[in-house]
XYZ file of C-alpha atoms in Angstrom:
149
model
C 212.030 31.213 196.611
C 213.670 31.949 193.305
C 213.226 35.396 191.678
C 212.389 35.341 188.016
C 212.771 37.916 185.287
C 211.838 41.571 185.488
C 208.427 41.495 183.812
C 207.571 45.161 183.646
C 208.186 48.620 184.973
C 205.010 50.399 186.060
C 204.827 54.051 185.054
C 202.046 56.244 186.431
C 200.707 58.789 184.005
C 198.015 61.464 184.025
C 197.277 60.549 180.406
C 197.843 57.210 178.726
C 197.213 58.753 175.313
C 199.989 61.339 175.819
C 202.286 58.669 177.115
C 201.600 56.419 174.099
C 202.613 59.337 171.892
C 205.821 59.748 173.892
C 206.782 56.070 173.685
C 205.850 55.889 169.944
C 207.236 59.216 168.713
C 210.153 59.945 171.028
C 211.259 56.473 172.173
C 210.439 54.623 168.943
C 208.355 51.860 170.523
C 207.248 49.438 167.792
C 204.455 47.664 169.596
C 201.989 49.313 171.966
C 199.040 47.325 173.271
C 195.486 48.669 173.356
C 194.665 50.346 176.681
C 192.091 48.634 178.843
C 190.379 49.419 182.181
C 190.720 47.450 185.383
C 187.816 48.924 187.325
C 188.369 46.704 190.421
C 191.838 48.285 190.763
C 190.769 51.774 189.698
C 193.188 52.090 186.789
C 193.464 52.079 182.992
C 196.472 50.092 181.754
C 198.487 50.026 178.586
C 201.565 47.824 177.862
C 204.466 49.035 175.752
C 206.763 46.287 174.511
C 210.506 47.014 174.479
C 212.687 45.147 172.058
C 214.498 41.974 173.159
C 217.157 39.901 171.474
C 216.677 38.127 168.110
C 213.304 39.638 167.334
C 211.809 38.894 170.748
C 210.374 41.409 173.227
C 212.002 42.474 176.439
C 210.664 43.989 179.624
C 207.443 45.780 179.234
C 206.460 49.337 180.351
C 203.089 49.273 182.060
C 201.388 52.656 181.716
C 198.916 53.248 184.551
C 196.327 56.039 184.518
C 193.853 56.535 187.413
C 190.140 55.981 186.653
C 189.090 58.467 189.227
C 189.689 60.160 192.604
C 189.612 56.802 194.471
C 192.312 55.220 192.333
C 195.494 54.245 194.216
C 197.468 55.994 191.431
C 195.683 59.338 192.101
C 197.786 59.950 195.291
C 200.973 59.163 193.445
C 200.166 61.611 190.688
C 199.173 64.306 193.277
C 202.852 64.118 194.429
C 204.231 63.605 190.954
C 201.925 65.532 188.540
C 203.953 64.630 185.439
C 203.857 60.947 186.364
C 206.848 58.684 186.746
C 208.141 55.263 187.721
C 205.623 53.715 190.102
C 206.786 50.034 190.650
C 208.876 47.130 189.413
C 207.314 43.785 188.760
C 209.242 40.535 189.088
C 208.045 37.048 188.059
C 208.094 34.029 190.381
C 207.133 30.455 189.669
C 204.781 30.079 192.583
C 202.952 33.122 194.045
C 201.973 31.340 197.271
C 205.539 30.239 197.985
C 206.821 33.748 197.227
C 204.174 35.320 199.546
C 205.156 32.958 202.348
C 208.859 33.672 201.766
C 208.352 37.467 201.977
C 206.150 37.145 204.994
C 208.789 34.977 206.718
C 211.277 37.755 206.114
C 208.938 40.190 207.803
C 208.205 42.165 204.613
C 204.809 43.987 204.540
C 202.474 42.796 201.845
C 199.963 45.368 200.650
C 196.556 43.680 200.412
C 195.571 40.191 199.229
C 196.911 38.247 196.324
C 194.791 39.177 193.286
C 194.728 38.878 189.534
C 196.800 41.520 187.836
C 196.796 43.198 184.387
C 198.509 40.121 182.750
C 195.816 37.816 184.127
C 198.189 36.184 186.613
C 198.186 36.309 190.438
C 200.094 39.255 191.962
C 200.738 41.079 195.202
C 202.637 44.194 196.192
C 205.392 44.706 198.805
C 205.708 47.940 200.851
C 208.446 50.237 199.485
C 209.869 50.792 202.990
C 210.701 47.088 203.067
C 212.067 46.950 199.527
C 214.862 49.559 199.370
C 212.320 52.335 198.747
C 210.729 50.691 195.674
C 207.124 49.555 195.455
C 207.541 45.936 194.268
C 205.013 43.792 192.484
C 205.441 40.054 192.539
C 203.656 38.202 189.696
C 203.360 34.497 189.128
C 204.914 33.630 185.732
C 201.989 33.201 183.308
C 201.465 29.542 182.336
C 200.681 30.456 178.680
C 200.950 33.404 176.341
C 197.453 34.784 176.770
C 198.735 37.676 178.885
C 200.473 39.056 175.747
C 197.262 39.443 173.830
C 196.081 42.704 175.448
């Protein structure tokens, strides 16, 4: 299994609108995507593009707001009311190969492989198996449609 680039850093927030203001007004973000809801995962999501080299974009910030009490982000925000870093997401070429690799290493995978906010297959690895960091593994998108949100 070959690890790809760091795709995004997930940041849980009690308010996407306040976080958008922060990234725009304080951090100078030039491109912030429109927020959208992922009801099946219980979250509202918004991507903030960081600058890359030569006019490209770098690693994204994924703002995540809970849609309700049942959201998996709700518990995180109960412990961290101001929000904060929630997870790191790395790309891989083949999601099935990566899942088998991590399973073979005895890493705990949280739930089934599913479609994530970029429209590509993802799964999460338990933080206790990943140096204390909730880790998302995402199959590298095959086209640029995931950047249109």
